[in-house]
Amino acid sequence: MEPILIAKGVTKRFGGLVAVNNLDFTIERGSIASVIGPNGAGKTTFFNCITGFYTPEEGKIIFDGREIQGLTPDRVTRMGIARTYQNIRLFSNMTALENIMVGRHPLMRHQWWDAILHTRRYKREEQEALEAARRLLNFVGLQGLGDQLARNLPYGAQRRLEIARALASEPKLLLLDEPTAGMNPQETSEMIRFIRHLRDELGLSILLIEHDMKVVMTISEKIAVMDFGKKIAEGKPEEIQRNPRVIEAYLGRGAASGIGKATATA
Amino acid sequence: MDSQNTFWKSAVKNGLLAGAIGLYSTLVGLVQAFNKRAVIEQLSLGHITLLLSWGVVAYVFLNHHRESESKGKLIAAGALVGGLGAFLVALLPMTAQWVDYHFVFVHAGPEMYSLLTFGKGPWLGSAMLVAVGALWGILIALVVSLPTFWRDSVVKAFLITITVGLLSDLFTGMTIGWMFQPFLGVEGLNILGAVLVFGLSIAYDYWSAHRKPKESAEAVATEPAGVTKSQLRRMVVGALALVVVAGLPLLLGSYLSHVLNMVGLYTIMGLGLNIVVGYAGLLDLGYVAFFALGAYTMGLLTSTGPLGIAHWTFWEAVPFSILVAMVAGILLGVPVLRMRGDYLAIVTLGFGEIIRILALSNWLKPLIGGAQGILLIPKPPLFGFKIQTPIHFYYLILVGIGIAAFVAYRLRESRLGRAWMAMREDEDVAEAMGIDLVVTKLTAFAFGASFSGLAGAIFASYVGSIFPHSFNLLISINVLSLIIVGGVGSMPGVFVGSLALVGLPELLREFAEYRMLIYGLSLIAMMLLKPEGFWPEPIRKRELREEVGD
Amino acid sequence: MSEKIKYFLERLSWVDIMVWLFGLAILVIAVIGVIGSIHNAYYTKEQWMDFVVFGISQGGVYALIALGYTLVYGILFMINFAHGDIFMAGAFTGYFLAAKLNQYGIYNSHPIISLLLIMLLAMVTSVVVALITERVAYRPLRKAPRLVPLITAIGASFTIEYTFRGLYGSGVEAYPDMKIFVGKTSVFGLRILKVHLLVIILSILLMAGLYAYVQYTKAGKAMRAVAEDKDVASLMGVDVDRVIVNTFILGAALAGIAGVLYALIFKQVHFFMGFIPGIKAFTAAVVGGIGNVPGAMLGGFILGIFEALGPGLILEGLGIPASYQLKDVIAFTLLVLVLIFRPTGLMGERLSEEKV
């Protein structure tokens, strides 16, 4: 089966700075892939190229058989890619339930006249959206918090709400930008279990950006390592762990043993 | 010792601040203009403005030190703040014989001085003013040192009494005004009325504070049965409200109905701008443009004068007024689609001005009359009857509000409404959720504009002739202010806002000159103290209750 | 081939097309107007030169006000909507001193000293108004969402306008003529109004002074540091609050002087006079690139000249009667065009995406 996402020679420049440099990457259907790298390596820029927030100067991004580079973010989302943000970006003055219902926007078809006249289509879609939102709320373990304003939720709940909102569009590919940032070890391992669960239960393909080595090594089937906008290594977690270039770029010289330890305890 | 020093220093500082605010309200002319309206017997709104200038400062200051300082010291400090505040104001009449304030300040003059000195000459009068200030400060200190419940209750009762006194015209203007006569003076409340209102307010507070715990316990106990009960109560209240709203003009008479009509027109506009600013988060300062377009379309299509092009009836022209405004909303929306919030504000402001300048210009004069405007706009006919008096128009406007509120409410509860709000919260994320920003923004502009066009169409027919001068920037600011005061994004807030900001100034003619000043101040004050407005939109609970579609 | 077209069409937004059509339409209208005007030769060469000189002098005033917008924007990323009214406060207050001086004959016997005194008073008034505005309406909201300070700024604008209406009255007052500046003089063989010459020279001097201040003094460097990055600047020991206050003082002082210069050109002052010049100056700041000091100066002159020539050059050629009535439309159109096609302005390169 063809991969869900193929990036070929993607390059994104900001003035003189080449943030992403000739990057090739593929994600297989139903797999969990990760992009790692030091700060400023271009991971989030790559993310933004996929989601349409940036248009890469060169290269192609093929999602589900169609070229998507240069399309606006809303169209990319409607094609089946959903994302979360590193620094949580919920609609803070809307309730949790409303946040999820916004996520469902691409699946709804009713227009303003349907809403004004309360047509059958409007009623059916709104009912479906409400039920789906309740279901997702339960799925991410936030039952009972649906009527809280998003900004009033605790941190961990906000992270999960963001994922629920992304899932509401029923994506084929889910992009998670540092989903465990700011979490304690227990919350982190819960999140790892949850991400696996997402893939197994919903059959999603998932692309992660992560800083936490432990997370990456535990759940990824494939890892790409970026440094200064370039991909310097790609492979299975074990291969990445042994790759000296990675260790050097990521942690500096002489840190190889550190990585070994981090994964050994995982 | 040191903290003692800072306390007195701070008291002096607050006294100076009180004086500065007092001087400001005096020199700007508020005190003098408001002096024409008696609130309680001889006590005028001008006096109250002065007292409030000092009182608010004294209250905030004393309240801050309420716990830490003794009652005696609070009283002394109150006298200091009030006395010093009054002294600064008294400097005006005292020095007036040497300094010609009137050369610069238009309101400074014998009339003002005599008002400040109770007509007793600069020296004795000033001394009296300072004494009044000091006594007022002491009174405030006494109120502040009351137990919390009584303090709040007294302050509230004081404010309510003033408000009732101010609005007493409302009672005399009513068809059942005679019922209130015993409590009213020539203007404002009499002593009996004031005492009565003050006492009732405190009694109500006392009653509600002592009843509350029982009530809520009861409510918890009878939760399941209570659902239908509360539904029933809501229905009764709704029906009553409907009867009151429908009967209001008959009760109020022609003039007050006219006031209500202005409130109503602003409410329609407010509901529209609320979509643009409140839901979609697009700060539009050129909103008057669509009001003008609606009015001019109505004028051109229906006028029986030389500029009329179609001689249609109101009902034939209304859809076109709305349509023209809507299309204009979209057309003016396109260039600003990519602009960020504050640029958008200035550019829309520019659009509003362009429309007004074009309406005034000689260039378009042959078409739309230039400064002479469009005259002879007929009233709407209705089954052989003519909608003519303010009372008739009240019902027409009520229907307009009904339609606007209905549409706004239903849109809010839809995919589009959520898209608007998501865009308001975070444009980038909204786009990443699959929301087409272009369509979402343009629909917000289109609906906002169409409401304004409707209001403009009714307005044109209501006043019968329209001039470019009726469509200036101040209208946009009026509408913006009322939705902010009511609560951005809140539909009940629009009603509250337009009652407060359109209704009150129409009632209190003295306010007219200071209307914009009060709007400006209230915009700042709201953002600083109560950014959510006086009636914020309640959060809708729907996780476990309330199914979609009724 | 069809693949390519499809690829292209998928990425083409109709908004872009509409916007470009809009720009094109305005361009075509402008060109037709210019051709029409030149063809009909409504004005002589001298008259055109007069327009240009008038444009430069009002441009100088716009530039001085625009600096206030740009300085504040550079540091707080907010549009100080009330800046036009701060300008009004200076001009209006200066009038009373001018009238008093005129009454005692000092105005014409010691014109330079009088002018300096009036400017000083205007500056002080503008600065006081700006400081109160900043303290009450902006400072408490520095961390609030962007639209909040904009709304208080709008509120502040109306508060200032109607405060001065209450204080000084709603009438229009006229600055008395200063005899030594009445009439024309020759510069490089050009006959220009003395007042215009005075305004041009003064505004250029002030701008040069401001530029030197921002570029070379310690306070100016602190200001630029805060504009770059508030947090880093405060870590480096810059008192950010102090710098912000300084910025408001600087902008307001320039606006106060601009108020007096404006009154020298146009004579009349009233409480609402700040509104239109305020928007024009904002336009100038945007044209030059908001946040950019030389940009605001350039933008001011460009807008001033554009506006002076526009009605005669473009609108009359289209056969529009009384075209001067529409000169404000020209400024607004320029604002819209710049914001659509070059939102960073002519010299606004240095603003990063995130700031815009």
mmCIF file of C-alpha atoms in Angstrom, chain A:
data_model
loop_
_atom_site.group_PDB
_atom_site.id
_atom_site.type_symbol
_atom_site.label_atom_id
_atom_site.label_comp_id
_atom_site.label_asym_id
_atom_site.label_seq_id
_atom_site.Cartn_x
_atom_site.Cartn_y
_atom_site.Cartn_z
ATOM 1 C CA MET A 1 0.000 0.000 0.000
ATOM 2 C CA GLU A 2 1.296 3.451 -0.787
ATOM 3 C CA PRO A 3 2.433 5.609 2.119
ATOM 4 C CA ILE A 4 -0.027 8.117 3.588
ATOM 5 C CA LEU A 5 2.457 10.957 3.263
ATOM 6 C CA ILE A 6 5.473 11.440 1.042
ATOM 7 C CA ALA A 7 7.680 14.493 1.291
ATOM 8 C CA LYS A 8 10.190 14.922 -1.524
ATOM 9 C CA GLY A 9 12.963 17.479 -1.420
ATOM 10 C CA VAL A 10 10.997 19.928 0.721
ATOM 11 C CA THR A 11 12.837 23.203 1.182
ATOM 12 C CA LYS A 12 11.622 26.242 3.116
ATOM 13 C CA ARG A 13 13.640 29.434 3.383
ATOM 14 C CA PHE A 14 13.182 32.549 5.516
ATOM 15 C CA GLY A 15 15.293 35.240 3.946
ATOM 16 C CA GLY A 16 18.806 33.832 4.070
ATOM 17 C CA LEU A 17 17.961 31.099 6.546
ATOM 18 C CA VAL A 18 17.145 27.664 5.187
ATOM 19 C CA ALA A 19 14.803 26.301 7.826
ATOM 20 C CA VAL A 20 14.069 23.036 6.027
ATOM 21 C CA ASN A 21 16.605 21.836 3.524
ATOM 22 C CA ASN A 22 15.786 19.273 0.829
ATOM 23 C CA LEU A 23 13.929 16.988 3.182
ATOM 24 C CA ASP A 24 12.654 13.546 2.129
ATOM 25 C CA PHE A 25 10.343 11.657 4.429
ATOM 26 C CA THR A 26 7.578 9.104 4.157
ATOM 27 C CA ILE A 27 4.987 7.913 6.617
ATOM 28 C CA GLU A 28 3.445 4.487 6.125
ATOM 29 C CA ARG A 29 -0.252 4.005 6.624
ATOM 30 C CA GLY A 30 -1.170 3.137 10.179
ATOM 31 C CA SER A 31 2.280 3.796 11.533
ATOM 32 C CA ILE A 32 3.642 6.125 14.166
ATOM 33 C CA ALA A 33 6.556 8.164 12.887
ATOM 34 C CA SER A 34 8.564 10.827 14.653
ATOM 35 C CA VAL A 35 10.730 13.775 13.787
ATOM 36 C CA ILE A 36 13.303 14.687 16.374
ATOM 37 C CA GLY A 37 16.133 17.145 16.523
ATOM 38 C CA PRO A 38 17.566 19.945 18.596
ATOM 39 C CA ASN A 39 15.788 23.282 19.013
ATOM 40 C CA GLY A 40 15.618 25.249 15.804
ATOM 41 C CA ALA A 41 16.319 22.203 13.665
ATOM 42 C CA GLY A 42 13.262 22.945 11.515
ATOM 43 C CA LYS A 43 10.849 20.336 12.852
ATOM 44 C CA THR A 44 7.955 22.681 13.450
ATOM 45 C CA THR A 45 8.622 24.434 10.152
ATOM 46 C CA PHE A 46 8.328 21.071 8.432
ATOM 47 C CA PHE A 47 5.040 20.543 10.265
ATOM 48 C CA ASN A 48 3.830 23.911 9.096
ATOM 49 C CA CYS A 49 4.761 23.031 5.516
ATOM 50 C CA ILE A 50 2.632 19.894 5.708
ATOM 51 C CA THR A 51 -0.361 21.666 7.203
ATOM 52 C CA GLY A 52 -0.221 24.448 4.642
ATOM 53 C CA PHE A 53 0.683 27.216 7.070
ATOM 54 C CA TYR A 54 3.869 27.702 5.032
ATOM 55 C CA THR A 55 4.399 27.099 1.346
ATOM 56 C CA PRO A 56 7.712 25.355 0.707
ATOM 57 C CA GLU A 57 9.847 26.954 -1.981
ATOM 58 C CA GLU A 58 10.809 23.621 -3.437
ATOM 59 C CA GLY A 59 9.727 20.021 -3.265
ATOM 60 C CA LYS A 60 6.489 18.130 -3.120
ATOM 61 C CA ILE A 61 4.324 16.904 -0.321
ATOM 62 C CA ILE A 62 2.010 14.117 -1.406
ATOM 63 C CA PHE A 63 -0.776 13.188 0.942
ATOM 64 C CA ASP A 64 -2.967 10.223 0.122
ATOM 65 C CA GLY A 65 -1.915 10.445 -3.512
ATOM 66 C CA ARG A 66 -2.449 14.197 -3.955
ATOM 67 C CA GLU A 67 0.018 17.031 -3.967
ATOM 68 C CA ILE A 68 -0.832 19.353 -1.119
ATOM 69 C CA GLN A 69 2.050 21.824 -0.898
ATOM 70 C CA GLY A 70 0.860 25.394 -1.241
ATOM 71 C CA LEU A 71 -2.759 24.635 -0.419
ATOM 72 C CA THR A 72 -4.320 26.718 2.341
ATOM 73 C CA PRO A 73 -4.435 25.102 5.799
ATOM 74 C CA ASP A 74 -8.203 24.713 5.785
ATOM 75 C CA ARG A 75 -8.090 22.703 2.574
ATOM 76 C CA VAL A 76 -5.301 20.502 3.875
ATOM 77 C CA THR A 77 -7.352 19.825 6.979
ATOM 78 C CA ARG A 78 -10.411 19.010 4.917
ATOM 79 C CA MET A 79 -8.333 16.438 3.029
ATOM 80 C CA GLY A 80 -7.655 14.605 6.259
ATOM 81 C CA ILE A 81 -4.736 16.006 8.218
ATOM 82 C CA ALA A 82 -5.246 17.298 11.743
ATOM 83 C CA ARG A 83 -2.774 18.751 14.177
ATOM 84 C CA THR A 84 -2.092 19.883 17.720
ATOM 85 C CA TYR A 85 0.238 22.606 18.905
ATOM 86 C CA GLN A 86 3.346 22.635 21.003
ATOM 87 C CA ASN A 87 2.053 25.490 23.171
ATOM 88 C CA ILE A 88 -1.583 24.503 23.511
ATOM 89 C CA ARG A 89 -3.807 26.651 21.350
ATOM 90 C CA LEU A 90 -7.398 25.983 22.288
ATOM 91 C CA PHE A 91 -10.273 28.369 21.683
ATOM 92 C CA SER A 92 -10.031 29.481 25.254
ATOM 93 C CA ASN A 93 -13.342 31.314 25.624
ATOM 94 C CA MET A 94 -15.375 28.457 24.204
ATOM 95 C CA THR A 95 -16.411 25.397 26.141
ATOM 96 C CA ALA A 96 -14.590 22.096 25.744
ATOM 97 C CA LEU A 97 -17.562 20.713 23.870
ATOM 98 C CA GLU A 98 -17.664 23.683 21.516
ATOM 99 C CA ASN A 99 -13.960 23.301 20.851
ATOM 100 C CA ILE A 100 -14.519 19.757 19.685
ATOM 101 C CA MET A 101 -17.525 20.779 17.623
ATOM 102 C CA VAL A 102 -15.360 23.348 15.842
ATOM 103 C CA GLY A 103 -12.991 20.520 15.057
ATOM 104 C CA ARG A 104 -15.850 18.793 13.312
ATOM 105 C CA HIS A 105 -16.365 21.738 10.988
ATOM 106 C CA PRO A 106 -14.956 20.010 7.884
ATOM 107 C CA LEU A 107 -17.453 17.151 8.184
ATOM 108 C CA MET A 108 -20.464 19.399 8.299
ATOM 109 C CA ARG A 109 -22.206 20.740 5.235
ATOM 110 C CA HIS A 110 -25.067 22.893 6.446
ATOM 111 C CA GLN A 111 -25.095 26.525 5.422
ATOM 112 C CA TRP A 112 -26.387 29.650 7.076
ATOM 113 C CA TRP A 113 -29.830 29.273 5.575
ATOM 114 C CA ASP A 114 -30.059 25.793 7.043
ATOM 115 C CA ALA A 115 -29.196 27.255 10.420
ATOM 116 C CA ILE A 116 -31.740 30.048 10.198
ATOM 117 C CA LEU A 117 -34.533 27.781 8.979
ATOM 118 C CA HIS A 118 -33.513 24.785 11.116
ATOM 119 C CA THR A 119 -33.706 22.457 8.143
ATOM 120 C CA ARG A 120 -33.513 18.720 8.512
ATOM 121 C CA ARG A 121 -29.886 18.775 7.401
ATOM 122 C CA TYR A 122 -29.036 21.278 10.134
ATOM 123 C CA LYS A 123 -30.761 19.271 12.833
ATOM 124 C CA ARG A 124 -29.183 16.007 11.764
ATOM 125 C CA GLU A 125 -25.679 17.433 11.524
ATOM 126 C CA GLU A 126 -25.863 19.310 14.798
ATOM 127 C CA GLN A 127 -27.175 16.222 16.549
ATOM 128 C CA GLU A 128 -24.392 14.125 15.060
ATOM 129 C CA ALA A 129 -21.785 16.732 15.967
ATOM 130 C CA LEU A 130 -23.004 16.939 19.535
ATOM 131 C CA GLU A 131 -22.984 13.176 19.901
ATOM 132 C CA ALA A 132 -19.569 12.869 18.294
ATOM 133 C CA ALA A 133 -18.229 15.577 20.575
ATOM 134 C CA ARG A 134 -19.590 13.807 23.649
ATOM 135 C CA ARG A 135 -18.105 10.552 22.436
ATOM 136 C CA LEU A 136 -14.698 12.127 21.881
ATOM 137 C CA LEU A 137 -14.883 13.800 25.259
ATOM 138 C CA ASN A 138 -15.320 10.381 26.817
ATOM 139 C CA PHE A 139 -12.677 8.893 24.565
ATOM 140 C CA VAL A 140 -10.014 11.300 25.836
ATOM 141 C CA GLY A 141 -11.280 10.923 29.392
ATOM 142 C CA LEU A 142 -12.785 14.357 29.879
ATOM 143 C CA GLN A 143 -16.370 13.321 30.571
ATOM 144 C CA GLY A 144 -18.089 15.838 32.814
ATOM 145 C CA LEU A 145 -15.806 18.689 31.781
ATOM 146 C CA GLY A 146 -17.578 19.417 28.493
ATOM 147 C CA ASP A 147 -19.271 22.596 29.674
ATOM 148 C CA GLN A 148 -16.148 24.115 31.159
ATOM 149 C CA LEU A 149 -14.464 26.929 29.307
ATOM 150 C CA ALA A 150 -11.305 25.578 27.719
ATOM 151 C CA ARG A 151 -9.130 28.079 29.549
ATOM 152 C CA ASN A 152 -10.393 26.854 32.897
ATOM 153 C CA LEU A 153 -9.297 23.259 32.325
ATOM 154 C CA PRO A 154 -6.141 21.882 33.968
ATOM 155 C CA TYR A 155 -3.062 21.563 31.796
ATOM 156 C CA GLY A 156 -3.227 17.850 31.080
ATOM 157 C CA ALA A 157 -6.911 18.102 30.224
ATOM 158 C CA GLN A 158 -6.149 20.914 27.801
ATOM 159 C CA ARG A 159 -3.647 18.717 25.994
ATOM 160 C CA ARG A 160 -6.161 15.925 25.674
ATOM 161 C CA LEU A 161 -8.868 18.328 24.608
ATOM 162 C CA GLU A 162 -6.604 19.545 21.839
ATOM 163 C CA ILE A 163 -6.215 15.989 20.611
ATOM 164 C CA ALA A 164 -9.950 15.429 20.809
ATOM 165 C CA ARG A 165 -10.494 18.571 18.765
ATOM 166 C CA ALA A 166 -8.036 17.308 16.154
ATOM 167 C CA LEU A 167 -9.713 13.906 16.087
ATOM 168 C CA ALA A 168 -13.116 15.475 15.548
ATOM 169 C CA SER A 169 -12.336 16.078 11.889
ATOM 170 C CA GLU A 170 -11.812 12.313 11.528
ATOM 171 C CA PRO A 171 -8.342 12.725 10.031
ATOM 172 C CA LYS A 172 -6.276 10.088 8.285
ATOM 173 C CA LEU A 173 -3.053 11.591 9.523
ATOM 174 C CA LEU A 174 -2.607 13.168 12.930
ATOM 175 C CA LEU A 175 0.294 15.518 13.600
ATOM 176 C CA LEU A 176 1.231 15.911 17.252
ATOM 177 C CA ASP A 177 3.645 18.691 18.168
ATOM 178 C CA GLU A 178 5.366 17.718 21.425
ATOM 179 C CA PRO A 179 2.301 16.117 23.026
ATOM 180 C CA THR A 180 4.103 15.400 26.297
ATOM 181 C CA ALA A 181 5.692 18.833 26.750
ATOM 182 C CA GLY A 182 5.353 19.958 30.337
ATOM 183 C CA MET A 183 4.084 16.627 31.644
ATOM 184 C CA ASN A 184 5.381 14.635 34.582
ATOM 185 C CA PRO A 185 6.611 11.040 34.037
ATOM 186 C CA GLN A 186 3.285 9.503 34.975
ATOM 187 C CA GLU A 187 1.283 11.780 32.678
ATOM 188 C CA THR A 188 3.845 11.106 29.970
ATOM 189 C CA SER A 189 3.466 7.367 30.086
ATOM 190 C CA GLU A 190 -0.311 7.797 30.087
ATOM 191 C CA MET A 191 0.029 9.942 26.978
ATOM 192 C CA ILE A 192 2.214 7.294 25.319
ATOM 193 C CA ARG A 193 -0.412 4.661 25.990
ATOM 194 C CA PHE A 194 -3.056 7.013 24.702
ATOM 195 C CA ILE A 195 -1.227 7.693 21.437
ATOM 196 C CA ARG A 196 -0.823 3.957 20.825
ATOM 197 C CA HIS A 197 -4.464 3.503 21.625
ATOM 198 C CA LEU A 198 -5.332 6.158 19.038
ATOM 199 C CA ARG A 199 -3.490 4.320 16.336
ATOM 200 C CA ASP A 200 -4.771 0.871 17.271
ATOM 201 C CA GLU A 201 -8.337 1.939 17.882
ATOM 202 C CA LEU A 202 -8.855 4.473 15.116
ATOM 203 C CA GLY A 203 -6.351 3.187 12.576
ATOM 204 C CA LEU A 204 -4.720 6.591 12.288
ATOM 205 C CA SER A 205 -1.294 7.367 10.966
ATOM 206 C CA ILE A 206 0.542 9.587 13.397
ATOM 207 C CA LEU A 207 3.481 11.932 13.031
ATOM 208 C CA LEU A 208 5.083 13.180 16.210
ATOM 209 C CA ILE A 209 7.505 15.918 16.995
ATOM 210 C CA GLU A 210 9.132 15.190 20.298
ATOM 211 C CA HIS A 211 11.902 16.286 22.532
ATOM 212 C CA ASP A 212 11.521 13.517 25.058
ATOM 213 C CA MET A 213 13.749 10.687 23.846
ATOM 214 C CA LYS A 214 11.979 8.177 25.952
ATOM 215 C CA VAL A 215 8.652 8.893 24.297
ATOM 216 C CA VAL A 216 10.090 8.778 20.824
ATOM 217 C CA MET A 217 12.002 5.594 21.299
ATOM 218 C CA THR A 218 9.076 3.867 22.941
ATOM 219 C CA ILE A 219 6.336 4.471 20.449
ATOM 220 C CA SER A 220 7.810 5.327 17.057
ATOM 221 C CA GLU A 221 8.150 2.803 14.299
ATOM 222 C CA LYS A 222 10.269 5.174 12.323
ATOM 223 C CA ILE A 223 12.275 8.193 13.291
ATOM 224 C CA ALA A 224 13.799 11.004 11.265
ATOM 225 C CA VAL A 225 16.437 13.169 12.859
ATOM 226 C CA MET A 226 16.810 16.780 11.767
ATOM 227 C CA ASP A 227 19.607 19.198 12.377
ATOM 228 C CA PHE A 228 19.983 22.648 10.824
ATOM 229 C CA GLY A 229 17.061 21.920 8.509
ATOM 230 C CA LYS A 230 18.551 18.742 7.105
ATOM 231 C CA LYS A 231 17.645 15.166 7.731
ATOM 232 C CA ILE A 232 20.756 13.564 9.134
ATOM 233 C CA ALA A 233 19.392 10.113 9.858
ATOM 234 C CA GLU A 234 16.311 7.995 9.433
ATOM 235 C CA GLY A 235 15.370 4.549 10.605
ATOM 236 C CA LYS A 236 13.992 2.354 13.354
ATOM 237 C CA PRO A 237 14.506 3.472 16.962
ATOM 238 C CA GLU A 238 17.347 0.972 17.508
ATOM 239 C CA GLU A 239 19.152 2.205 14.436
ATOM 240 C CA ILE A 240 18.798 5.816 15.498
ATOM 241 C CA GLN A 241 20.082 5.058 18.969
ATOM 242 C CA ARG A 242 23.256 3.624 17.551
ATOM 243 C CA ASN A 243 23.829 6.295 14.939
ATOM 244 C CA PRO A 244 26.856 8.374 16.010
ATOM 245 C CA ARG A 245 25.869 11.383 13.896
ATOM 246 C CA VAL A 246 22.569 11.577 15.681
ATOM 247 C CA ILE A 247 24.129 11.360 19.079
ATOM 248 C CA GLU A 248 26.569 14.047 18.176
ATOM 249 C CA ALA A 249 24.001 16.402 16.746
ATOM 250 C CA TYR A 250 21.408 15.850 19.351
ATOM 251 C CA LEU A 251 23.387 15.772 22.520
ATOM 252 C CA GLY A 252 26.904 16.814 21.658
ATOM 253 C CA ARG A 253 30.014 14.679 21.646
ATOM 254 C CA GLY A 254 30.469 12.073 24.309
ATOM 255 C CA ALA A 255 26.786 11.850 25.095
ATOM 256 C CA ALA A 256 26.218 8.502 23.417
ATOM 257 C CA SER A 257 26.038 6.668 26.682
ATOM 258 C CA GLY A 258 23.397 9.081 27.912
ATOM 259 C CA ILE A 259 20.988 8.095 25.178
ATOM 260 C CA GLY A 260 21.604 4.451 25.830
ATOM 261 C CA LYS A 261 20.663 4.957 29.444
ATOM 262 C CA ALA A 262 17.570 6.962 28.680
ATOM 263 C CA THR A 263 16.164 4.233 26.492
ATOM 264 C CA ALA A 264 17.317 1.415 28.735
ATOM 265 C CA THR A 265 15.148 2.722 31.535
ATOM 266 C CA ALA A 266 12.143 3.199 29.267
#
